[in-house]
mmCIF file of C-alpha atoms in Angstrom:
data_model
loop_
_atom_site.group_PDB
_atom_site.id
_atom_site.type_symbol
_atom_site.label_atom_id
_atom_site.label_comp_id
_atom_site.label_asym_id
_atom_site.label_seq_id
_atom_site.Cartn_x
_atom_site.Cartn_y
_atom_site.Cartn_z
ATOM 1 C CA PHE O 1 0.000 0.000 0.000
ATOM 2 C CA SER O 2 1.182 3.532 -0.684
ATOM 3 C CA LEU O 3 0.146 7.149 -0.257
ATOM 4 C CA CYS O 4 0.306 9.399 -3.306
ATOM 5 C CA THR O 5 -0.340 13.081 -3.951
ATOM 6 C CA TYR O 6 -1.152 14.610 -7.348
ATOM 7 C CA LYS O 7 -1.250 18.085 -8.854
ATOM 8 C CA LEU O 8 -3.893 19.316 -11.269
ATOM 9 C CA HIS O 9 -2.934 22.338 -13.400
ATOM 10 C CA HIS O 10 -4.577 24.245 -16.215
ATOM 11 C CA ALA O 11 -2.759 24.057 -19.565
ATOM 12 C CA ARG O 12 -2.807 26.195 -22.722
ATOM 13 C CA GLY O 13 -3.173 23.344 -25.170
ATOM 14 C CA ALA O 14 -6.199 21.386 -26.365
ATOM 15 C CA VAL O 15 -6.610 19.659 -23.043
ATOM 16 C CA PRO O 16 -7.729 22.145 -20.350
ATOM 17 C CA PHE O 17 -5.483 20.673 -17.641
ATOM 18 C CA TYR O 18 -2.685 18.242 -16.946
ATOM 19 C CA PHE O 19 -2.491 15.827 -14.066
ATOM 20 C CA LYS O 20 0.689 14.349 -12.644
ATOM 21 C CA ASN O 21 1.965 12.494 -9.629
ATOM 22 C CA GLU O 22 3.759 14.702 -7.133
ATOM 23 C CA LYS O 23 4.799 12.349 -4.322
ATOM 24 C CA ALA O 24 4.489 8.666 -3.512
ATOM 25 C CA ARG O 25 5.430 6.899 -0.317
ATOM 26 C CA GLY O 26 4.994 3.274 0.625
ATOM 27 C CA LEU O 27 3.298 2.463 3.909
ATOM 28 C CA GLU O 28 5.453 0.380 6.225
ATOM 29 C CA SER O 29 3.616 -2.817 7.123
ATOM 30 C CA LYS O 30 4.767 -2.381 10.718
ATOM 31 C CA ASN O 31 2.913 0.927 11.059
ATOM 32 C CA ALA O 32 0.109 0.603 8.546
ATOM 33 C CA SER O 33 -1.274 -2.896 8.242
ATOM 34 C CA LEU O 34 -4.697 -2.302 6.776
ATOM 35 C CA SER O 35 -7.655 -4.258 8.095
ATOM 36 C CA HIS O 36 -10.484 -5.893 6.140
ATOM 37 C CA ASN O 37 -12.270 -2.512 6.246
ATOM 38 C CA ILE O 38 -10.219 -1.406 3.258
ATOM 39 C CA ILE O 39 -8.677 -4.422 1.545
ATOM 40 C CA GLN O 40 -11.705 -6.732 1.426
ATOM 41 C CA ASP O 41 -14.552 -6.255 -1.050
ATOM 42 C CA GLU O 42 -17.267 -7.733 1.164
ATOM 43 C CA ASN O 43 -20.683 -6.525 2.281
ATOM 44 C CA TYR O 44 -20.375 -5.267 5.841
ATOM 45 C CA LEU O 45 -24.118 -4.680 6.071
ATOM 46 C CA GLU O 46 -25.276 -8.092 4.847
ATOM 47 C CA ARG O 47 -27.358 -9.783 7.501
ATOM 48 C CA PRO O 48 -26.497 -13.435 8.263
ATOM 49 C CA ASN O 49 -29.150 -16.032 7.577
ATOM 50 C CA ALA O 50 -30.988 -17.421 10.573
ATOM 51 C CA ASP O 51 -29.863 -20.974 9.793
ATOM 52 C CA GLU O 52 -26.152 -20.099 9.640
ATOM 53 C CA THR O 53 -23.983 -21.883 12.186
ATOM 54 C CA ASP O 54 -22.085 -19.787 14.703
ATOM 55 C CA ASP O 55 -18.542 -20.127 13.433
ATOM 56 C CA THR O 56 -15.934 -18.185 15.442
ATOM 57 C CA GLU O 57 -13.702 -17.438 12.463
ATOM 58 C CA ASN O 58 -16.587 -16.249 10.284
ATOM 59 C CA SER O 59 -17.957 -14.122 13.106
ATOM 60 C CA GLU O 60 -14.589 -12.416 13.533
ATOM 61 C CA MET O 61 -14.318 -11.819 9.782
ATOM 62 C CA LYS O 62 -17.770 -10.233 9.657
ATOM 63 C CA ARG O 63 -16.968 -8.088 12.669
ATOM 64 C CA ARG O 64 -13.919 -6.697 10.905
ATOM 65 C CA GLN O 65 -15.684 -5.955 7.646
ATOM 66 C CA GLY O 66 -16.372 -2.266 7.109
ATOM 67 C CA PRO O 67 -17.324 0.403 4.618
ATOM 68 C CA MET O 68 -15.093 1.106 1.641
ATOM 69 C CA GLY O 69 -14.157 4.404 0.034
ATOM 70 C CA ASN O 70 -14.177 7.878 1.545
ATOM 71 C CA ALA O 71 -15.243 6.583 4.975
ATOM 72 C CA SER O 72 -11.659 5.468 5.661
ATOM 73 C CA PHE O 73 -9.699 8.678 5.061
ATOM 74 C CA ALA O 74 -9.990 12.482 5.044
ATOM 75 C CA ILE O 75 -7.868 15.633 4.878
ATOM 76 C CA ALA O 76 -7.608 17.714 8.065
ATOM 77 C CA LEU O 77 -5.981 21.085 8.714
ATOM 78 C CA GLY O 78 -3.689 21.314 11.732
ATOM 79 C CA VAL O 79 -2.396 24.685 12.870
ATOM 80 C CA GLY O 80 -0.076 23.385 15.576
ATOM 81 C CA SER O 81 -1.043 22.944 19.185
ATOM 82 C CA SER O 82 1.657 25.271 20.393
ATOM 83 C CA SER O 83 0.969 27.955 17.805
ATOM 84 C CA SER O 84 -0.194 31.294 19.158
ATOM 85 C CA SER O 85 -1.971 32.238 15.959
ATOM 86 C CA SER O 86 -5.004 30.689 14.292
ATOM 87 C CA SER O 87 -3.175 29.816 11.090
ATOM 88 C CA SER O 88 0.111 28.255 10.179
ATOM 89 C CA SER O 89 2.881 30.338 8.655
ATOM 90 C CA ASP O 90 3.186 27.738 5.934
ATOM 91 C CA PRO O 91 -0.257 26.331 5.104
ATOM 92 C CA SER O 92 1.195 23.625 2.857
ATOM 93 C CA HIS O 93 2.815 22.025 5.911
ATOM 94 C CA SER O 94 -0.373 21.968 7.982
ATOM 95 C CA HIS O 95 -2.520 19.611 5.946
ATOM 96 C CA LEU O 96 -2.881 16.173 7.491
ATOM 97 C CA LEU O 97 -4.164 12.892 6.088
ATOM 98 C CA MET O 98 -6.330 11.092 8.645
ATOM 99 C CA SER O 99 -7.059 7.400 8.016
ATOM 100 C CA CYS O 100 -8.641 4.526 9.926
ATOM 101 C CA GLY O 101 -9.409 0.818 9.558
ATOM 102 C CA TYR O 102 -6.142 -0.585 10.919
ATOM 103 C CA PHE O 103 -5.481 -3.756 12.878
ATOM 104 C CA ASP O 104 -4.259 -1.759 15.894
ATOM 105 C CA ASP O 105 -7.632 0.083 16.033
ATOM 106 C CA CYS O 106 -6.060 3.533 15.722
ATOM 107 C CA VAL O 107 -6.375 6.598 13.523
ATOM 108 C CA LYS O 108 -3.167 7.220 11.585
ATOM 109 C CA ILE O 109 -2.045 10.811 11.002
ATOM 110 C CA HIS O 110 0.251 11.509 8.033
ATOM 111 C CA ALA O 111 1.699 14.875 7.017
ATOM 112 C CA LEU O 112 0.440 15.589 3.517
ATOM 113 C CA ASP O 113 3.601 17.410 2.408
ATOM 114 C CA SER O 114 6.025 14.613 3.345
ATOM 115 C CA LEU O 115 3.607 11.647 3.691
ATOM 116 C CA GLN O 116 5.399 10.730 6.913
ATOM 117 C CA LEU O 117 3.544 9.249 9.867
ATOM 118 C CA GLN O 118 2.947 11.929 12.518
ATOM 119 C CA GLY O 119 0.873 10.021 15.044
ATOM 120 C CA SER O 120 -1.278 7.001 15.809
ATOM 121 C CA GLN O 121 -4.165 7.487 18.241
ATOM 122 C CA ASN O 122 -7.355 5.661 19.181
ATOM 123 C CA GLY O 123 -9.290 8.452 20.870
ATOM 124 C CA GLY O 124 -10.471 6.127 23.614
ATOM 125 C CA HIS O 125 -12.443 3.840 21.289
ATOM 126 C CA ARG O 126 -12.763 0.252 22.488
ATOM 127 C CA GLY O 127 -12.440 -1.882 19.387
ATOM 128 C CA HIS O 128 -12.297 -1.071 15.687
ATOM 129 C CA ILE O 129 -12.679 2.459 14.339
ATOM 130 C CA ASN O 130 -14.894 1.930 11.290
ATOM 131 C CA CYS O 131 -15.250 5.422 9.799
ATOM 132 C CA LEU O 132 -14.203 9.039 10.090
ATOM 133 C CA ALA O 133 -15.152 12.408 8.637
ATOM 134 C CA VAL O 134 -13.569 15.860 8.812
ATOM 135 C CA GLY O 135 -15.562 19.103 9.034
ATOM 136 C CA ASP O 136 -15.725 22.037 6.630
ATOM 137 C CA GLY O 137 -12.773 23.928 8.120
ATOM 138 C CA GLY O 138 -10.582 20.843 8.483
ATOM 139 C CA GLU O 139 -10.009 21.314 12.207
ATOM 140 C CA MET O 140 -12.670 18.967 13.642
ATOM 141 C CA MET O 141 -13.059 15.245 13.034
ATOM 142 C CA VAL O 142 -15.604 12.635 14.084
ATOM 143 C CA THR O 143 -14.911 8.891 14.293
ATOM 144 C CA GLY O 144 -17.325 5.996 14.753
ATOM 145 C CA GLY O 145 -16.467 2.553 16.064
ATOM 146 C CA ASP O 146 -17.509 -0.925 17.091
ATOM 147 C CA ASP O 147 -18.078 0.332 20.644
ATOM 148 C CA ALA O 148 -21.274 2.084 19.412
ATOM 149 C CA THR O 149 -19.867 5.540 20.150
ATOM 150 C CA CYS O 150 -18.656 8.494 18.129
ATOM 151 C CA ARG O 151 -15.781 10.731 19.209
ATOM 152 C CA VAL O 152 -15.409 14.401 18.344
ATOM 153 C CA TRP O 153 -11.742 15.265 17.816
ATOM 154 C CA VAL O 154 -10.022 18.630 17.487
ATOM 155 C CA VAL O 155 -7.024 18.143 15.199
ATOM 156 C CA ASP O 156 -3.810 19.820 16.327
ATOM 157 C CA HIS O 157 -5.616 22.961 17.571
ATOM 158 C CA GLU O 158 -5.471 23.272 21.350
ATOM 159 C CA ALA O 159 -7.101 26.716 21.462
ATOM 160 C CA LEU O 160 -10.208 25.405 19.680
ATOM 161 C CA ALA O 161 -10.356 22.394 22.005
ATOM 162 C CA VAL O 162 -10.293 24.724 25.031
ATOM 163 C CA ALA O 163 -13.000 26.932 23.511
ATOM 164 C CA ILE O 164 -15.574 24.182 22.893
ATOM 165 C CA THR O 165 -14.948 22.228 26.103
ATOM 166 C CA ASP O 166 -14.081 24.992 28.595
ATOM 167 C CA GLY O 167 -10.759 23.252 29.038
ATOM 168 C CA ASN O 168 -12.265 19.872 29.952
ATOM 169 C CA PHE O 169 -10.804 17.876 27.078
ATOM 170 C CA ASN O 170 -8.693 14.750 26.916
ATOM 171 C CA LEU O 171 -5.513 14.404 24.919
ATOM 172 C CA SER O 172 -6.084 11.327 22.799
ATOM 173 C CA PRO O 173 -3.910 8.424 24.000
ATOM 174 C CA PRO O 174 -1.086 7.653 21.565
ATOM 175 C CA GLY O 175 -1.032 4.409 19.603
ATOM 176 C CA LYS O 176 1.716 1.844 19.702
ATOM 177 C CA GLU O 177 3.563 3.224 16.690
ATOM 178 C CA GLY O 178 4.599 6.588 15.345
ATOM 179 C CA PRO O 179 6.027 9.777 16.865
ATOM 180 C CA GLU O 180 3.680 11.998 18.810
ATOM 181 C CA GLU O 181 4.304 15.151 16.737
ATOM 182 C CA THR O 182 0.653 15.937 16.019
ATOM 183 C CA ARG O 183 -1.774 16.148 18.922
ATOM 184 C CA CYS O 184 -5.478 15.379 18.601
ATOM 185 C CA PHE O 185 -7.854 16.354 21.386
ATOM 186 C CA VAL O 186 -10.992 14.333 22.098
ATOM 187 C CA ALA O 187 -13.627 16.938 22.932
ATOM 188 C CA HIS O 188 -16.781 14.807 23.252
ATOM 189 C CA VAL O 189 -17.995 11.220 23.315
ATOM 190 C CA LEU O 190 -21.311 10.933 21.467
ATOM 191 C CA LEU O 191 -23.776 8.337 22.763
ATOM 192 C CA GLY O 192 -27.090 7.089 21.402
ATOM 193 C CA HIS O 193 -26.225 3.967 19.397
ATOM 194 C CA VAL O 194 -26.475 0.391 20.655
ATOM 195 C CA ALA O 195 -24.801 -1.214 17.608
ATOM 196 C CA PRO O 196 -21.469 -0.572 15.854
ATOM 197 C CA VAL O 197 -21.306 2.796 14.068
ATOM 198 C CA CYS O 198 -20.475 2.300 10.386
ATOM 199 C CA CYS O 199 -20.768 5.818 8.870
ATOM 200 C CA VAL O 200 -20.560 9.456 9.971
ATOM 201 C CA ALA O 201 -21.034 12.872 8.356
ATOM 202 C CA LEU O 202 -20.702 16.323 9.837
ATOM 203 C CA SER O 203 -21.097 20.018 9.100
ATOM 204 C CA THR O 204 -19.330 22.476 11.376
ATOM 205 C CA LYS O 205 -21.339 25.316 9.836
ATOM 206 C CA LEU O 206 -24.582 23.646 10.938
ATOM 207 C CA ASP O 207 -22.996 22.397 14.192
ATOM 208 C CA VAL O 208 -24.327 18.919 13.483
ATOM 209 C CA VAL O 209 -23.019 15.327 13.383
ATOM 210 C CA ILE O 210 -25.006 12.566 11.664
ATOM 211 C CA SER O 211 -24.050 8.967 12.459
ATOM 212 C CA GLY O 212 -25.470 5.635 11.297
ATOM 213 C CA SER O 213 -25.183 2.153 12.750
ATOM 214 C CA ARG O 214 -25.696 -1.474 11.739
ATOM 215 C CA ASP O 215 -29.117 -1.672 13.401
ATOM 216 C CA GLY O 216 -30.427 1.168 11.210
ATOM 217 C CA THR O 217 -30.308 3.960 13.796
ATOM 218 C CA VAL O 218 -29.331 7.449 12.601
ATOM 219 C CA CYS O 219 -28.331 9.768 15.474
ATOM 220 C CA VAL O 220 -28.098 13.556 15.307
ATOM 221 C CA HIS O 221 -25.769 15.402 17.710
ATOM 222 C CA ASN O 222 -24.398 18.903 18.112
ATOM 223 C CA ILE O 223 -20.661 19.050 17.457
ATOM 224 C CA ARG O 224 -19.548 21.799 19.816
ATOM 225 C CA SER O 225 -21.618 20.761 22.814
ATOM 226 C CA GLY O 226 -21.808 17.011 22.144
ATOM 227 C CA ARG O 227 -25.534 17.162 22.928
ATOM 228 C CA PHE O 228 -27.799 14.391 21.655
ATOM 229 C CA VAL O 229 -30.619 15.801 19.484
ATOM 230 C CA ARG O 230 -32.624 12.859 18.118
ATOM 231 C CA ALA O 231 -32.486 9.312 16.763
ATOM 232 C CA LEU O 232 -34.184 8.166 13.556
ATOM 233 C CA HIS O 233 -34.543 4.975 11.538
ATOM 234 C CA VAL O 234 -36.204 3.774 8.328
ATOM 235 C CA ASP O 235 -38.744 1.136 9.269
ATOM 236 C CA ALA O 236 -37.954 -2.229 7.642
ATOM 237 C CA GLU O 237 -41.641 -2.902 6.837
ATOM 238 C CA THR O 238 -43.193 0.470 5.993
ATOM 239 C CA LYS O 239 -39.984 2.082 4.624
ATOM 240 C CA GLU O 240 -40.928 5.292 6.447
ATOM 241 C CA VAL O 241 -38.624 7.519 8.506
ATOM 242 C CA ARG O 242 -39.531 7.284 12.190
ATOM 243 C CA GLU O 243 -38.197 8.276 15.581
ATOM 244 C CA SER O 244 -36.103 5.436 16.981
ATOM 245 C CA HIS O 245 -36.996 3.513 20.100
ATOM 246 C CA ALA O 246 -35.833 0.351 21.856
ATOM 247 C CA GLY O 247 -36.382 -2.762 19.777
ATOM 248 C CA HIS O 248 -37.082 -1.002 16.481
ATOM 249 C CA GLU O 249 -36.608 -2.854 13.187
ATOM 250 C CA GLY O 250 -34.518 -0.547 11.027
ATOM 251 C CA ILE O 251 -32.621 -0.984 7.768
ATOM 252 C CA PRO O 252 -28.795 -0.865 8.246
ATOM 253 C CA VAL O 253 -27.191 2.438 7.253
ATOM 254 C CA ALA O 254 -24.300 2.215 4.763
ATOM 255 C CA LYS O 255 -23.408 5.822 3.830
ATOM 256 C CA LEU O 256 -24.267 9.344 4.997
ATOM 257 C CA ALA O 257 -23.698 12.806 3.527
ATOM 258 C CA VAL O 258 -24.895 16.138 4.929
ATOM 259 C CA HIS O 259 -25.813 19.328 3.034
ATOM 260 C CA ALA O 260 -25.474 22.901 4.274
ATOM 261 C CA ASP O 261 -29.231 23.475 3.906
ATOM 262 C CA GLY O 262 -29.942 21.236 6.905
ATOM 263 C CA SER O 263 -30.684 17.975 5.124
ATOM 264 C CA PHE O 264 -28.724 14.739 4.832
ATOM 265 C CA VAL O 265 -28.676 11.754 2.475
ATOM 266 C CA ALA O 266 -28.681 8.181 3.793
ATOM 267 C CA HIS O 267 -27.810 5.133 1.703
ATOM 268 C CA LEU O 268 -29.283 2.024 3.304
ATOM 269 C CA GLY O 269 -28.388 -1.641 3.179
ATOM 270 C CA ASP O 270 -31.353 -2.429 0.897
ATOM 271 C CA GLY O 271 -29.953 -0.134 -1.832
ATOM 272 C CA SER O 272 -32.276 2.821 -1.200
ATOM 273 C CA LEU O 273 -31.435 6.532 -0.934
ATOM 274 C CA TYR O 274 -33.285 8.849 1.468
ATOM 275 C CA VAL O 275 -33.058 12.622 1.785
ATOM 276 C CA VAL O 276 -34.075 13.600 5.319
ATOM 277 C CA SER O 277 -34.032 16.915 7.181
ATOM 278 C CA VAL O 278 -32.078 17.088 10.446
ATOM 279 C CA ASN O 279 -35.489 17.599 12.075
ATOM 280 C CA GLY O 280 -36.439 14.064 11.033
ATOM 281 C CA ARG O 281 -38.753 14.769 8.084
ATOM 282 C CA GLU O 282 -38.401 12.656 4.943
ATOM 283 C CA LEU O 283 -37.988 14.847 1.850
ATOM 284 C CA CYS O 284 -37.652 12.245 -0.918
ATOM 285 C CA ARG O 285 -36.367 8.761 -1.677
ATOM 286 C CA ALA O 286 -35.097 6.688 -4.617
ATOM 287 C CA ARG O 287 -33.388 3.413 -5.467
ATOM 288 C CA ALA O 288 -29.635 3.612 -5.980
ATOM 289 C CA GLY O 289 -29.656 0.398 -8.016
ATOM 290 C CA GLU O 290 -26.376 -0.833 -6.527
ATOM 291 C CA ARG O 291 -24.308 -1.029 -3.372
ATOM 292 C CA LEU O 292 -22.517 2.309 -3.021
ATOM 293 C CA ASN O 293 -18.906 2.668 -1.921
ATOM 294 C CA ALA O 294 -18.790 6.481 -2.101
ATOM 295 C CA MET O 295 -21.315 9.303 -1.867
ATOM 296 C CA ILE O 296 -20.680 13.059 -1.787
ATOM 297 C CA ILE O 297 -22.743 16.239 -1.997
ATOM 298 C CA CYS O 298 -21.468 19.148 -4.068
ATOM 299 C CA PRO O 299 -21.357 22.128 -1.666
ATOM 300 C CA ARG O 300 -22.043 24.603 -4.487
ATOM 301 C CA SER O 301 -25.216 23.047 -5.801
ATOM 302 C CA GLU O 302 -28.171 20.794 -5.114
ATOM 303 C CA THR O 303 -26.268 17.789 -6.492
ATOM 304 C CA LEU O 304 -25.560 14.330 -5.079
ATOM 305 C CA ILE O 305 -22.830 12.149 -6.635
ATOM 306 C CA THR O 306 -22.673 8.400 -5.987
ATOM 307 C CA GLY O 307 -20.410 5.548 -7.071
ATOM 308 C CA GLY O 308 -20.424 1.844 -6.397
ATOM 309 C CA GLU O 309 -20.115 -1.699 -7.642
ATOM 310 C CA THR O 310 -21.386 -1.119 -11.207
ATOM 311 C CA GLY O 311 -18.578 1.343 -12.019
ATOM 312 C CA ASN O 312 -20.941 4.218 -12.876
ATOM 313 C CA ALA O 313 -20.769 7.624 -11.195
ATOM 314 C CA ARG O 314 -24.343 8.885 -10.986
ATOM 315 C CA ILE O 315 -25.252 12.550 -10.535
ATOM 316 C CA TRP O 316 -28.621 13.191 -8.877
ATOM 317 C CA ARG O 317 -30.712 16.263 -8.148
ATOM 318 C CA LEU O 318 -30.756 16.558 -4.390
ATOM 319 C CA HIS O 319 -34.256 18.008 -3.959
ATOM 320 C CA ASP O 320 -36.068 15.086 -5.650
ATOM 321 C CA LEU O 321 -33.308 12.499 -6.326
ATOM 322 C CA GLY O 322 -33.911 12.713 -10.048
ATOM 323 C CA LEU O 323 -31.024 11.287 -12.073
ATOM 324 C CA ARG O 324 -29.252 14.019 -14.083
ATOM 325 C CA CYS O 325 -26.571 11.947 -15.815
ATOM 326 C CA THR O 326 -24.243 8.955 -15.522
ATOM 327 C CA VAL O 327 -20.463 8.863 -15.990
ATOM 328 C CA ASP O 328 -19.412 5.413 -17.209
ATOM 329 C CA VAL O 329 -16.013 4.267 -15.903
ATOM 330 C CA LYS O 330 -16.950 0.614 -15.445
ATOM 331 C CA ARG O 331 -14.000 -0.533 -17.573
ATOM 332 C CA HIS O 332 -11.850 0.311 -14.534
ATOM 333 C CA GLY O 333 -13.969 -1.758 -12.142
ATOM 334 C CA ALA O 334 -16.041 -0.711 -9.154
ATOM 335 C CA ILE O 335 -15.846 2.890 -7.937
ATOM 336 C CA THR O 336 -14.183 3.065 -4.516
ATOM 337 C CA SER O 337 -13.957 6.831 -3.872
ATOM 338 C CA LEU O 338 -15.162 10.217 -5.103
ATOM 339 C CA ALA O 339 -13.900 13.777 -4.586
ATOM 340 C CA LEU O 340 -14.468 17.257 -6.021
ATOM 341 C CA THR O 341 -11.634 19.725 -6.540
ATOM 342 C CA PRO O 342 -12.060 23.018 -4.637
ATOM 343 C CA ILE O 343 -11.182 25.213 -7.627
ATOM 344 C CA ALA O 344 -13.313 27.511 -9.764
ATOM 345 C CA SER O 345 -13.581 25.030 -12.651
ATOM 346 C CA GLN O 346 -14.624 22.064 -10.567
ATOM 347 C CA PHE O 347 -13.515 18.563 -11.540
ATOM 348 C CA LEU O 348 -14.797 15.216 -10.316
ATOM 349 C CA CYS O 349 -12.131 12.710 -9.261
ATOM 350 C CA ILE O 350 -13.174 9.051 -9.414
ATOM 351 C CA GLY O 351 -11.088 6.286 -7.848
ATOM 352 C CA SER O 352 -11.619 2.773 -9.231
ATOM 353 C CA SER O 353 -10.854 -0.701 -7.919
ATOM 354 C CA ASN O 354 -8.088 -1.277 -10.501
ATOM 355 C CA GLY O 355 -6.068 1.589 -8.979
ATOM 356 C CA LEU O 356 -6.770 4.182 -11.675
ATOM 357 C CA LEU O 357 -7.943 7.720 -10.928
ATOM 358 C CA SER O 358 -10.284 9.321 -13.476
ATOM 359 C CA ILE O 359 -10.698 13.103 -13.770
ATOM 360 C CA VAL O 360 -14.052 14.231 -15.170
ATOM 361 C CA SER O 361 -15.174 17.688 -16.321
ATOM 362 C CA ARG O 362 -18.305 18.809 -18.127
ATOM 363 C CA LYS O 363 -16.518 20.077 -21.258
ATOM 364 C CA ASN O 364 -13.123 19.220 -22.660
ATOM 365 C CA ASP O 365 -12.127 22.780 -23.395
ATOM 366 C CA SER O 366 -10.713 25.889 -21.694
ATOM 367 C CA SER O 367 -13.658 28.186 -22.386
ATOM 368 C CA GLY O 368 -14.309 28.645 -18.690
ATOM 369 C CA ALA O 369 -17.826 27.225 -18.922
ATOM 370 C CA SER O 370 -19.438 26.395 -15.613
ATOM 371 C CA SER O 371 -18.973 22.874 -14.317
ATOM 372 C CA LEU O 372 -21.744 20.344 -14.158
ATOM 373 C CA PHE O 373 -21.187 20.251 -10.413
ATOM 374 C CA SER O 374 -21.357 24.004 -9.676
#
């Protein structure tokens, strides 16, 4: 396994940009042995049949299975715990790659400029860390684990940790490997689930964390206070969004994405997509037609982008889940990750199971036309 960074530049020729590898660094097996969360293409949400025998090895394998794609890594922005200012003097040195799904049950922190391991921390989770997400500003992170809890982290920003906790924060315990150069502060432990958490999404602008678990529960919390707001689920029989209660029969949650307008999208284990307000009201629903590995919302528009096992990136209208178009990259295998570039002429980056990265734009010219995603 290796970490790579790429640069995307505009060009003056026929092609409107060029794309090249900038850095590549192999991950030492001693520090970065990846678990089945990332290397196995298996359905974490598949329910076992009632007549299956209780095999210890199979049970352990299923317990270690987890979501693929963007749920396993994110880019954070550290400003330095000892820094007196709110920004780093060299922003290029402050970007951090956060990743989870390792056998030692820790979050690995790599410096994006050098790709060197900066820290390995578990945040107090007991068991596997299945997913993580980083907020809009890059300074707050949420993780979800097998212990049915979520943890709110402040990444390398002690002043922010003091501000949101009144100084009552815990320095995340270090892992077994890696220097402790980057400090992450655990601000809150979020409760409300009774089953392993398999997906999280957050918006620091809305001050909201959305988390989903294997039993179908979707919990809503405030980020800064850690306060529980509500719990929802999609009923397995009626397919309606309801308030959760003890003993409910919900559909397992596979993916979550939150929009700045106060709504979120949930991809469920039965292949359905739901758009729900944070107040618990269903807005619309549709069938995804496949098991999704990646799902993102374009922050500049009412657009949802999904990718999964069929190798097609689908672009949906968010307000009614109408399908706008499909980008066919199935010749490269299943789609494992999706990302949008934060530049004026927005590009869609599609990662495929054969290791190739596809860059997609609306028009293959330099006319400056607006992107399909903006």
